[in-house]
Short mmCIF file of N, CA, C and O in Angstrom, two decimals:
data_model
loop_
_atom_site.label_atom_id
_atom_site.label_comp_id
_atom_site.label_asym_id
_atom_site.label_seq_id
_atom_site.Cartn_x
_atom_site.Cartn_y
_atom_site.Cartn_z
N UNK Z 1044 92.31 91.30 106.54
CA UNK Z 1044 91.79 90.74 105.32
C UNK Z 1044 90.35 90.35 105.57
O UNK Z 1044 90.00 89.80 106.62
N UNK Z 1045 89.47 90.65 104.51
CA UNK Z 1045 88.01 90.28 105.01
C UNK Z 1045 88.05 88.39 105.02
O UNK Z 1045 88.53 87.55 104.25
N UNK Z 1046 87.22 88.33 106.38
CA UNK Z 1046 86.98 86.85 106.56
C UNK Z 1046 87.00 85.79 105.32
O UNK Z 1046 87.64 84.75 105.43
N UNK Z 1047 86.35 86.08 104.27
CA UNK Z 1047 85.66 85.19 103.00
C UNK Z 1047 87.63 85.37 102.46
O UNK Z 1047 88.01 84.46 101.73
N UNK Z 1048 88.10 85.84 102.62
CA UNK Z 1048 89.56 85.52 101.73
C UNK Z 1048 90.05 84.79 103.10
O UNK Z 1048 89.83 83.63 102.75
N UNK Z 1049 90.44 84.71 104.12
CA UNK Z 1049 91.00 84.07 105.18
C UNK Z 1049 90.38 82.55 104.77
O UNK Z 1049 91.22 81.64 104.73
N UNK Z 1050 89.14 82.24 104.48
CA UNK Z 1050 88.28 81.56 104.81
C UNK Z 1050 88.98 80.25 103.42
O UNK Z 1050 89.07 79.03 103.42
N UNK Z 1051 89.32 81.28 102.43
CA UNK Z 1051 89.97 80.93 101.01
C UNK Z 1051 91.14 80.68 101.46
O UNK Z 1051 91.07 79.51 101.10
N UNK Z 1052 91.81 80.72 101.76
CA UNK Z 1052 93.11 80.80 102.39
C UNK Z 1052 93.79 79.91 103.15
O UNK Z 1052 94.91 79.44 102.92
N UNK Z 1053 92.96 79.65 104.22
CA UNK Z 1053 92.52 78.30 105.23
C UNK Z 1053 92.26 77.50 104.47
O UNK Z 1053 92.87 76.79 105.27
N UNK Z 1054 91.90 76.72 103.53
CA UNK Z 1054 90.80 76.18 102.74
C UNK Z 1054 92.54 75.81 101.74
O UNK Z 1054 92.93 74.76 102.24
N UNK Z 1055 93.40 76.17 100.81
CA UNK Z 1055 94.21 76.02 100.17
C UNK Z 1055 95.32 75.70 100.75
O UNK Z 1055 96.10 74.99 100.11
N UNK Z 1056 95.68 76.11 102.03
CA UNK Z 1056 97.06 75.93 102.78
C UNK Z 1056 96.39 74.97 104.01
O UNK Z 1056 97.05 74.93 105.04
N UNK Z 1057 95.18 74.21 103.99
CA UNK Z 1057 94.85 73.46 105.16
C UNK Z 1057 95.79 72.80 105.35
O UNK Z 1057 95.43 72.14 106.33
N UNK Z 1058 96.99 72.43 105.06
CA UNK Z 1058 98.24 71.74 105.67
C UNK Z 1058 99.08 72.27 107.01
O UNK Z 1058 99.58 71.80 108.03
N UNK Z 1059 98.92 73.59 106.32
CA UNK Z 1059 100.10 74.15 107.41
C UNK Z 1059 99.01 75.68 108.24
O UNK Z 1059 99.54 76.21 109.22
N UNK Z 1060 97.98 76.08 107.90
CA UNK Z 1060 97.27 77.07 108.51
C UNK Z 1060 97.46 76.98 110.20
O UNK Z 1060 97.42 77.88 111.04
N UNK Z 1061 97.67 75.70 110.32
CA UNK Z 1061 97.74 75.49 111.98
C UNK Z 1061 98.69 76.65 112.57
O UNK Z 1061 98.61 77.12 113.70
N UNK Z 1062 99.74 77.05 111.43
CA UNK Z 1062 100.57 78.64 112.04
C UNK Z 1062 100.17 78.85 112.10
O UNK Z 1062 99.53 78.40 113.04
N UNK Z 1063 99.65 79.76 111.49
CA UNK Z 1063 99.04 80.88 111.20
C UNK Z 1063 97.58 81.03 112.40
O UNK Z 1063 97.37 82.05 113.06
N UNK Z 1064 96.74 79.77 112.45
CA UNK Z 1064 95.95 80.41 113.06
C UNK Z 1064 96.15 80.66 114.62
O UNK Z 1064 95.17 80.93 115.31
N UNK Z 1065 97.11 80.60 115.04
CA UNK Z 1065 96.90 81.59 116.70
C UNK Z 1065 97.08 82.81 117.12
O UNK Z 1065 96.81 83.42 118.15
N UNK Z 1066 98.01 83.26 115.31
CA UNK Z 1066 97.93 84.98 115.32
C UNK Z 1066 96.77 85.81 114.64
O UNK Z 1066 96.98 86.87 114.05
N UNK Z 1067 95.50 85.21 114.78
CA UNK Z 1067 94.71 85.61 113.85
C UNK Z 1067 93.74 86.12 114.84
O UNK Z 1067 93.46 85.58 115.91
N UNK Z 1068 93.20 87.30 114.32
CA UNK Z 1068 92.14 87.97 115.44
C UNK Z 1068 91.06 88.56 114.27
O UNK Z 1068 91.39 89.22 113.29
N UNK Z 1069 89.38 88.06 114.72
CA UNK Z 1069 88.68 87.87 113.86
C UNK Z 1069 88.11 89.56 114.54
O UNK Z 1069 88.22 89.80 115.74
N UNK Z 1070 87.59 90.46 113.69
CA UNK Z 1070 86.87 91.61 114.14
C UNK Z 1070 86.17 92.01 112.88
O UNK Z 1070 86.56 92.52 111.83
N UNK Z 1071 84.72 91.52 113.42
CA UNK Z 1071 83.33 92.06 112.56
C UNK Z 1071 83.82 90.58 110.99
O UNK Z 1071 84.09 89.39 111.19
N UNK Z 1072 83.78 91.18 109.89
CA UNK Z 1072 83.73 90.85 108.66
C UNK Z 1072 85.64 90.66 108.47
O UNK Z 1072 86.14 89.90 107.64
N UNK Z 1073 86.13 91.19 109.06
CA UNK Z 1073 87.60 90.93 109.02
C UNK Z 1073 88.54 90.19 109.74
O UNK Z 1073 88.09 89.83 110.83
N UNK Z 1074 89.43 89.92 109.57
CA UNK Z 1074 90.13 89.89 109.83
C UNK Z 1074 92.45 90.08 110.08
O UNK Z 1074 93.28 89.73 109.25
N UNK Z 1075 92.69 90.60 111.26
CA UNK Z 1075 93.85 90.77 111.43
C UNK Z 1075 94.67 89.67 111.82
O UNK Z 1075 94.41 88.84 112.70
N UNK Z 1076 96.03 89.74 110.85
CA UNK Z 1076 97.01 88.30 111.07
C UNK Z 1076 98.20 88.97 111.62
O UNK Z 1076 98.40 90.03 111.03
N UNK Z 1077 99.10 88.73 112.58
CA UNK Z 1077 100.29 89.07 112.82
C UNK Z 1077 101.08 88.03 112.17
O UNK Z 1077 101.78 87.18 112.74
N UNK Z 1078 100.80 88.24 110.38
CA UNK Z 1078 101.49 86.79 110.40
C UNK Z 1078 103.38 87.37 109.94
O UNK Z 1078 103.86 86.91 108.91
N UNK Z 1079 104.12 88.22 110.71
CA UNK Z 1079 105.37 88.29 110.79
C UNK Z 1079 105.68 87.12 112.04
O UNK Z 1079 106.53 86.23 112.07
N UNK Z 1080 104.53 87.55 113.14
CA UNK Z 1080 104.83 86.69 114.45
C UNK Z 1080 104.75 85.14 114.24
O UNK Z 1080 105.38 84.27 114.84
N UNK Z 1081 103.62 84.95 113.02
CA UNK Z 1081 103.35 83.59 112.68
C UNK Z 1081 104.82 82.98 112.01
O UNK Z 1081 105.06 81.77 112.10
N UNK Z 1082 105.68 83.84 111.40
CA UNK Z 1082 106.60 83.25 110.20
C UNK Z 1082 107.66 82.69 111.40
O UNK Z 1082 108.20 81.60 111.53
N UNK Z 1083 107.71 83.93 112.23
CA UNK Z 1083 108.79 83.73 113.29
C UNK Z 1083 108.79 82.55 113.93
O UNK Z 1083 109.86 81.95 114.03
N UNK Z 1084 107.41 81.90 114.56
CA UNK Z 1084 106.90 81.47 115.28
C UNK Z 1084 107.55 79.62 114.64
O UNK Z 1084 108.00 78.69 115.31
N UNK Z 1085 107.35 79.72 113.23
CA UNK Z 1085 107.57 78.35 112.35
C UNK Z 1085 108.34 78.62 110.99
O UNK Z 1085 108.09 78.06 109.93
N UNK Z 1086 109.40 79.65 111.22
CA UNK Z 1086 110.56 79.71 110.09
C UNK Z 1086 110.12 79.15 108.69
O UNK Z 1086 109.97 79.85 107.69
N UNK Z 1087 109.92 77.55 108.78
CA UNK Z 1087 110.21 76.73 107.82
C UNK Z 1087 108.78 75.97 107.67
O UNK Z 1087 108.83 74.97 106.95
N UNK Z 1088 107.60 76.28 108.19
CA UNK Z 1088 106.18 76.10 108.47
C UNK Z 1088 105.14 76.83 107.08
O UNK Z 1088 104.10 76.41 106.56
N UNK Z 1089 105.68 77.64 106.91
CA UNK Z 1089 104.54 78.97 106.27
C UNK Z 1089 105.10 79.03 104.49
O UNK Z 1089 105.89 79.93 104.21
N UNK Z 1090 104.83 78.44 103.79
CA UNK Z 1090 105.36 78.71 102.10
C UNK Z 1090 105.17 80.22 102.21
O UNK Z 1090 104.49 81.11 102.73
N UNK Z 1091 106.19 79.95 101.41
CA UNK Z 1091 106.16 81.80 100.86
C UNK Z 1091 105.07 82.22 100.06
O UNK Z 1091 104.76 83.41 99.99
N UNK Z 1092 104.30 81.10 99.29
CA UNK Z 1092 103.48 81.67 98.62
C UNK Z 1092 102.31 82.24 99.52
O UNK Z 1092 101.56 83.14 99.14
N UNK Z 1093 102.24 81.68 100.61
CA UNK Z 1093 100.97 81.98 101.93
C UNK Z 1093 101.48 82.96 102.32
O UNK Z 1093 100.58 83.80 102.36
N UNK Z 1094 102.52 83.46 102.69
CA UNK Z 1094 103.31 84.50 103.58
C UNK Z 1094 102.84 85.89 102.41
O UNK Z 1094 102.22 86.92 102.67
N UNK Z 1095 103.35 85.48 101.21
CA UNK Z 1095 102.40 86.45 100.12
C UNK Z 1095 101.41 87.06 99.85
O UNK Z 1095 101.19 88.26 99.68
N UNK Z 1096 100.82 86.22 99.83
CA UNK Z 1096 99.42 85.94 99.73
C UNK Z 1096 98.38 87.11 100.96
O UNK Z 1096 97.56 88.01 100.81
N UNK Z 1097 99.08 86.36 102.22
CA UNK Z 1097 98.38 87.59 103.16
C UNK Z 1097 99.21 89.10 103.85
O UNK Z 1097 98.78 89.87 104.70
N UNK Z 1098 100.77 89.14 102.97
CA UNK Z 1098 101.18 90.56 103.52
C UNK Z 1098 100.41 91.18 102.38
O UNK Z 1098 100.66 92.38 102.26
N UNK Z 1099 99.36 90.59 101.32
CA UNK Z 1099 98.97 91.73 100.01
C UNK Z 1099 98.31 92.68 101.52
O UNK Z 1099 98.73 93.84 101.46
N UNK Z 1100 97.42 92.45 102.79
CA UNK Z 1100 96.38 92.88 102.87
C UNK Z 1100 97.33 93.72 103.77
O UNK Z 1100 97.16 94.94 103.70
N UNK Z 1101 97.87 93.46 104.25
CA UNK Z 1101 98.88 94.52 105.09
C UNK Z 1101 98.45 95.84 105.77
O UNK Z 1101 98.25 96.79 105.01
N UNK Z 1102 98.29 96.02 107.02
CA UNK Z 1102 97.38 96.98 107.37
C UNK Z 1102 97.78 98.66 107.07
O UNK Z 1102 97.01 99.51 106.63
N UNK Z 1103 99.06 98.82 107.41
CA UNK Z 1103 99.41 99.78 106.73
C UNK Z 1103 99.95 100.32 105.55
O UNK Z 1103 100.52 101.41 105.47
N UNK Z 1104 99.67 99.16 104.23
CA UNK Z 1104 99.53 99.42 102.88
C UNK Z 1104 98.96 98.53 101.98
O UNK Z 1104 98.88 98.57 100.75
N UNK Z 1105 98.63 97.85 102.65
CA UNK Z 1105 97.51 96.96 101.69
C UNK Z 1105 96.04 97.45 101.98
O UNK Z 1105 95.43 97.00 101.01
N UNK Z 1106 95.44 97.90 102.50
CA UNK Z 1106 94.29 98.71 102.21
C UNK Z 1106 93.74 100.07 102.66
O UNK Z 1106 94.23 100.86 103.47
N UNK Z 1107 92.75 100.15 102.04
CA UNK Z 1107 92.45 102.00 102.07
C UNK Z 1107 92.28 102.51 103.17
O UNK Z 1107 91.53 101.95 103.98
N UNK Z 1108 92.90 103.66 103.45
CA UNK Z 1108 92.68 104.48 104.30
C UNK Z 1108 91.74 104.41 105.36
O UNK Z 1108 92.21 104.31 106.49
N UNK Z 1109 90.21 104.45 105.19
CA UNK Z 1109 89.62 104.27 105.87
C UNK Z 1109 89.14 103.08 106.19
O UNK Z 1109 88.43 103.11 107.20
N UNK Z 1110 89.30 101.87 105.62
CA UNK Z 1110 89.13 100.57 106.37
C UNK Z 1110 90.60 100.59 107.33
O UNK Z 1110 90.54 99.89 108.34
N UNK Z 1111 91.48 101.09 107.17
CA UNK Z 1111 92.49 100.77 107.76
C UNK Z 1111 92.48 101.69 109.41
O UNK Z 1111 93.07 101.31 110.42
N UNK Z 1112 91.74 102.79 109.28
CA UNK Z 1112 91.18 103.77 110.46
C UNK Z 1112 90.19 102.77 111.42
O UNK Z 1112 90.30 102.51 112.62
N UNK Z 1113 89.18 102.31 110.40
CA UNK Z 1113 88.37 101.40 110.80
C UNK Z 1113 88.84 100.08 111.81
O UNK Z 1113 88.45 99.69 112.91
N UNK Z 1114 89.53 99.78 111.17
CA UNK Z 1114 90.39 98.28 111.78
C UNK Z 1114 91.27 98.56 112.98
O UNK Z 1114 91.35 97.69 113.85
N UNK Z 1115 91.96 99.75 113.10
CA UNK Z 1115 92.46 100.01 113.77
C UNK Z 1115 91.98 100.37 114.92
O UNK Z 1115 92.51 100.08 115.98
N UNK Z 1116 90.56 101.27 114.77
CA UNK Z 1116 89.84 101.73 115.92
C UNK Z 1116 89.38 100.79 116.85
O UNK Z 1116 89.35 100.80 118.08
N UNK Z 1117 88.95 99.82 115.85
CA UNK Z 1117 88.51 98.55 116.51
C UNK Z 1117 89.45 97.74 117.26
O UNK Z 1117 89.19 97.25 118.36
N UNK Z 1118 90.27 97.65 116.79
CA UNK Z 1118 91.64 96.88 117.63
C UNK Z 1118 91.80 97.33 119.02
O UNK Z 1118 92.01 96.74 120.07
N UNK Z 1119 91.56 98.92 118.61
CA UNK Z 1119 92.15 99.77 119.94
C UNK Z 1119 91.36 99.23 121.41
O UNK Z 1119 91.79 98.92 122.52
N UNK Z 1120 89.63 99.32 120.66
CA UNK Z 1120 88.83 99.15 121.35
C UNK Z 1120 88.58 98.23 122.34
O UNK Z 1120 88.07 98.26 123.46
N UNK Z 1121 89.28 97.08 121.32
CA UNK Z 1121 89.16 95.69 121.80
C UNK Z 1121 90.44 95.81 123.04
O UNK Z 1121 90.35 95.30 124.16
N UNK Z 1122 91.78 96.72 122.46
CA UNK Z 1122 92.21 96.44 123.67
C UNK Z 1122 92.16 97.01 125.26
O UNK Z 1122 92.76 96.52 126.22
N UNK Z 1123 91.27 98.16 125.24
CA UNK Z 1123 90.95 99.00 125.89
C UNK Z 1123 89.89 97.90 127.16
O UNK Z 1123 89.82 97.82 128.38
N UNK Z 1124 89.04 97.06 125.69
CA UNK Z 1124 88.23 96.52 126.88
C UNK Z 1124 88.73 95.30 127.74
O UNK Z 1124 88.38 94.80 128.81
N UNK Z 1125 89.68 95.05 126.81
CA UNK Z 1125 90.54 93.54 127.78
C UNK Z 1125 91.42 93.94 128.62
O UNK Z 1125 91.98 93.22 129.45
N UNK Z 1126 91.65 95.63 128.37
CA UNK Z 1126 92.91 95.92 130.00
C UNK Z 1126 91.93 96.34 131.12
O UNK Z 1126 92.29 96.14 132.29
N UNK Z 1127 90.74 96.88 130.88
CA UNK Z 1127 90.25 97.72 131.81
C UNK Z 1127 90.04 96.18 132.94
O UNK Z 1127 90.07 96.31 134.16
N UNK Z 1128 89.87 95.04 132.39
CA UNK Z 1128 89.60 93.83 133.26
C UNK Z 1128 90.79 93.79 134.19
O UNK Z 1128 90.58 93.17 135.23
N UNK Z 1129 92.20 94.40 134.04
CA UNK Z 1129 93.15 93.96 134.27
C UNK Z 1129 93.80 95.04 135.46
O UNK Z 1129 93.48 96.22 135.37
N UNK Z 1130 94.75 94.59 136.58
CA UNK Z 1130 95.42 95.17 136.91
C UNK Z 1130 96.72 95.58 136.59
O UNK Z 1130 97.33 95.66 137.65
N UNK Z 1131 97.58 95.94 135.46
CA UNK Z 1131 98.71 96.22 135.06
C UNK Z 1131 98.91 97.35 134.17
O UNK Z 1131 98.07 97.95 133.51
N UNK Z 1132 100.44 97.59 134.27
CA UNK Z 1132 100.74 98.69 134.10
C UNK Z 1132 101.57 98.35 132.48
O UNK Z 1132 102.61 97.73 132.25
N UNK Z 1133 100.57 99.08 131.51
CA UNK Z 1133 100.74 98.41 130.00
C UNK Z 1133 101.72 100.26 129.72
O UNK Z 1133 101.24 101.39 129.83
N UNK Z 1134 102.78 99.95 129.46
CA UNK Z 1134 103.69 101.40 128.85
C UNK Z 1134 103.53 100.85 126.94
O UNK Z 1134 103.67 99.71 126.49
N UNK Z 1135 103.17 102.22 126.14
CA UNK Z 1135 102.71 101.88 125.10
C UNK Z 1135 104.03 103.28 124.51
O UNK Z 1135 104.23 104.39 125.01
N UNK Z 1136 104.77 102.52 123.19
CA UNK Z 1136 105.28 103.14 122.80
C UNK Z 1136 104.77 103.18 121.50
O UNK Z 1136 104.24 102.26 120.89
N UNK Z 1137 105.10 104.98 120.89
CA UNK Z 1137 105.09 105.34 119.62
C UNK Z 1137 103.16 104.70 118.70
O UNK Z 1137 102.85 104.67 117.51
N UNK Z 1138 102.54 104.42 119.66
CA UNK Z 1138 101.46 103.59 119.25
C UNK Z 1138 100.20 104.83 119.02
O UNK Z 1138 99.31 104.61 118.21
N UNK Z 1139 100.21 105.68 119.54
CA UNK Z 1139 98.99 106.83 119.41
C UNK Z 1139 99.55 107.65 118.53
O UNK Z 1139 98.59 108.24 118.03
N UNK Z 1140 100.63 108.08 117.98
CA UNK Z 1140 100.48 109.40 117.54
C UNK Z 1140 101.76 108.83 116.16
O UNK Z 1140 101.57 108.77 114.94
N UNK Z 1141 102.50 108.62 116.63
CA UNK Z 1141 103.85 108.07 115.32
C UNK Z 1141 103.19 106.94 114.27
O UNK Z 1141 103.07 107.11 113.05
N UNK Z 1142 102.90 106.06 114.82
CA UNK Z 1142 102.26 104.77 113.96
C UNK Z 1142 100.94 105.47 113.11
O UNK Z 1142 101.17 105.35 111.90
N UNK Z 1143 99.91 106.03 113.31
CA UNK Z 1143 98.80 106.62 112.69
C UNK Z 1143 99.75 107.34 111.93
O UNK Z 1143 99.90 106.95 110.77
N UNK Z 1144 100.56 108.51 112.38
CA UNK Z 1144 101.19 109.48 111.82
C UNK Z 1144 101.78 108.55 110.62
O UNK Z 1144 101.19 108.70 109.55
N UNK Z 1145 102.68 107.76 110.64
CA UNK Z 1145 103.18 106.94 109.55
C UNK Z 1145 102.11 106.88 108.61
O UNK Z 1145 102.06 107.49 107.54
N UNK Z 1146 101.38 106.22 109.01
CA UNK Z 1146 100.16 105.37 107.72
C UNK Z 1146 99.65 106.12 107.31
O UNK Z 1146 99.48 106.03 106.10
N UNK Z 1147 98.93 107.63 108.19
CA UNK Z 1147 97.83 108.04 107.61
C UNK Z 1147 98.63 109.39 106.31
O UNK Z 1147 98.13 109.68 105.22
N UNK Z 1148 99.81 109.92 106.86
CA UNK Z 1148 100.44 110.95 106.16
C UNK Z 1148 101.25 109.99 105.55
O UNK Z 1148 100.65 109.64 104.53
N UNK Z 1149 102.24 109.43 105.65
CA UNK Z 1149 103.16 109.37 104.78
C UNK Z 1149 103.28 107.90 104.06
O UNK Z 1149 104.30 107.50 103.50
N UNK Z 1150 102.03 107.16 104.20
CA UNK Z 1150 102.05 105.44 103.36
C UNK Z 1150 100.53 106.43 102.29
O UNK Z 1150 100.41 106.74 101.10
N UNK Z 1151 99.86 106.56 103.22
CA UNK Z 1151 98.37 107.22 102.72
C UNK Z 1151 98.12 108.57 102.00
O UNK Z 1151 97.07 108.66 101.37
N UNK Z 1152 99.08 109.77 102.02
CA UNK Z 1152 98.86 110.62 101.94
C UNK Z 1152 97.58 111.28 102.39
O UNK Z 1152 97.28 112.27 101.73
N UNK Z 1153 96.95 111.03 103.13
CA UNK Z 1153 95.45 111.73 103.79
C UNK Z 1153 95.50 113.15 104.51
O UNK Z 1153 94.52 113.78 104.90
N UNK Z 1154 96.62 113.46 104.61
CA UNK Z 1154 95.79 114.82 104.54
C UNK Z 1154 96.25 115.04 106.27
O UNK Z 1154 96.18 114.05 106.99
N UNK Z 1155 96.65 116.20 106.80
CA UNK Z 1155 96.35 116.65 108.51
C UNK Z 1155 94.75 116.36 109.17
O UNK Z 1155 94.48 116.11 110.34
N UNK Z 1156 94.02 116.47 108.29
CA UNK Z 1156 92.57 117.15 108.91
C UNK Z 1156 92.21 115.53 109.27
O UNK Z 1156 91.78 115.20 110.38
N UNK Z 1157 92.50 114.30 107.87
CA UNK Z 1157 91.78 113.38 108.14
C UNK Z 1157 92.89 112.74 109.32
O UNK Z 1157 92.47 111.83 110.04
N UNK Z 1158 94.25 113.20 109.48
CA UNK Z 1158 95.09 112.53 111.04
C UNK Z 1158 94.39 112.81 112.55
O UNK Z 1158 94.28 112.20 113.61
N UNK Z 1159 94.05 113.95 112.04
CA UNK Z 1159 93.87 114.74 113.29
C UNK Z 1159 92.13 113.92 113.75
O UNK Z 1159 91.90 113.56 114.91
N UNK Z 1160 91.35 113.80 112.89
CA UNK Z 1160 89.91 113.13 113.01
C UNK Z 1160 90.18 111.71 113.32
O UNK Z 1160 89.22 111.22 113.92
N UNK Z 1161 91.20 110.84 113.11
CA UNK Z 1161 91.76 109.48 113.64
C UNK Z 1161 92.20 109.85 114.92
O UNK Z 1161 91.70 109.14 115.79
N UNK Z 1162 92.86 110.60 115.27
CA UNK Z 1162 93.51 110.51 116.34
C UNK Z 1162 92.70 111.02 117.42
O UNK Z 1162 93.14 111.03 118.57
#
């Protein structure tokens, strides 16, 4: 969700945001919420109307195609640069080729050419 709605967001639920914010990862003008992990995290913490509110932005159907390529690349990036610090052995399932494959063909309809240019 771009920052300026988080920012709205924070700002209306300042009661209980304290969930929410440790699953929140700020990148550029946006931002990504794992807020399934947040709901989990405080069951009875998060109104439904907040829980609403931010699955609208939902990465694999709440926005377009290419912010969603965008966001994603960036994620990747980010995690690429926090393992290379690391010694461990990260096994990644279904995450390169099934998950894109989901969003970009069959939530997105985009097309082979634009999967194949993500991937």
């Amino acid at each position: 969700m771009p920052n300026e709605e988080l920012d709205r967001l924070r700002s209306i639920y300042s009661e209980v945001f304290h969930y929410i914010d440790p699953f929140v990862s700020v990148n550029g003008n946006d931002s990504l919420i794992a807020y399934a992990l947040a709901q989990q995290s405080a069951p009875n913490g998060i109104p439904s109307s907040l829980y609403e509110e931010i699955r609208r932005y939902e990465i694999y159907d709440g926005v377009p195609v290419e912010k969603h390529c965008e966001l994603m690349i960036q994620r990747w990036k980010s995690f690429v640069k926090d393992q290379r610090e690391k010694e461990k052995l990260i096994i990644l399932e279904c995450c390169f080729l099934q998950n894109p494959g989901c969003a970009l063909l069959a939530r997105h309809n985009a097309g082979e050419d634009r999967f194949i240019q993500h991937i």
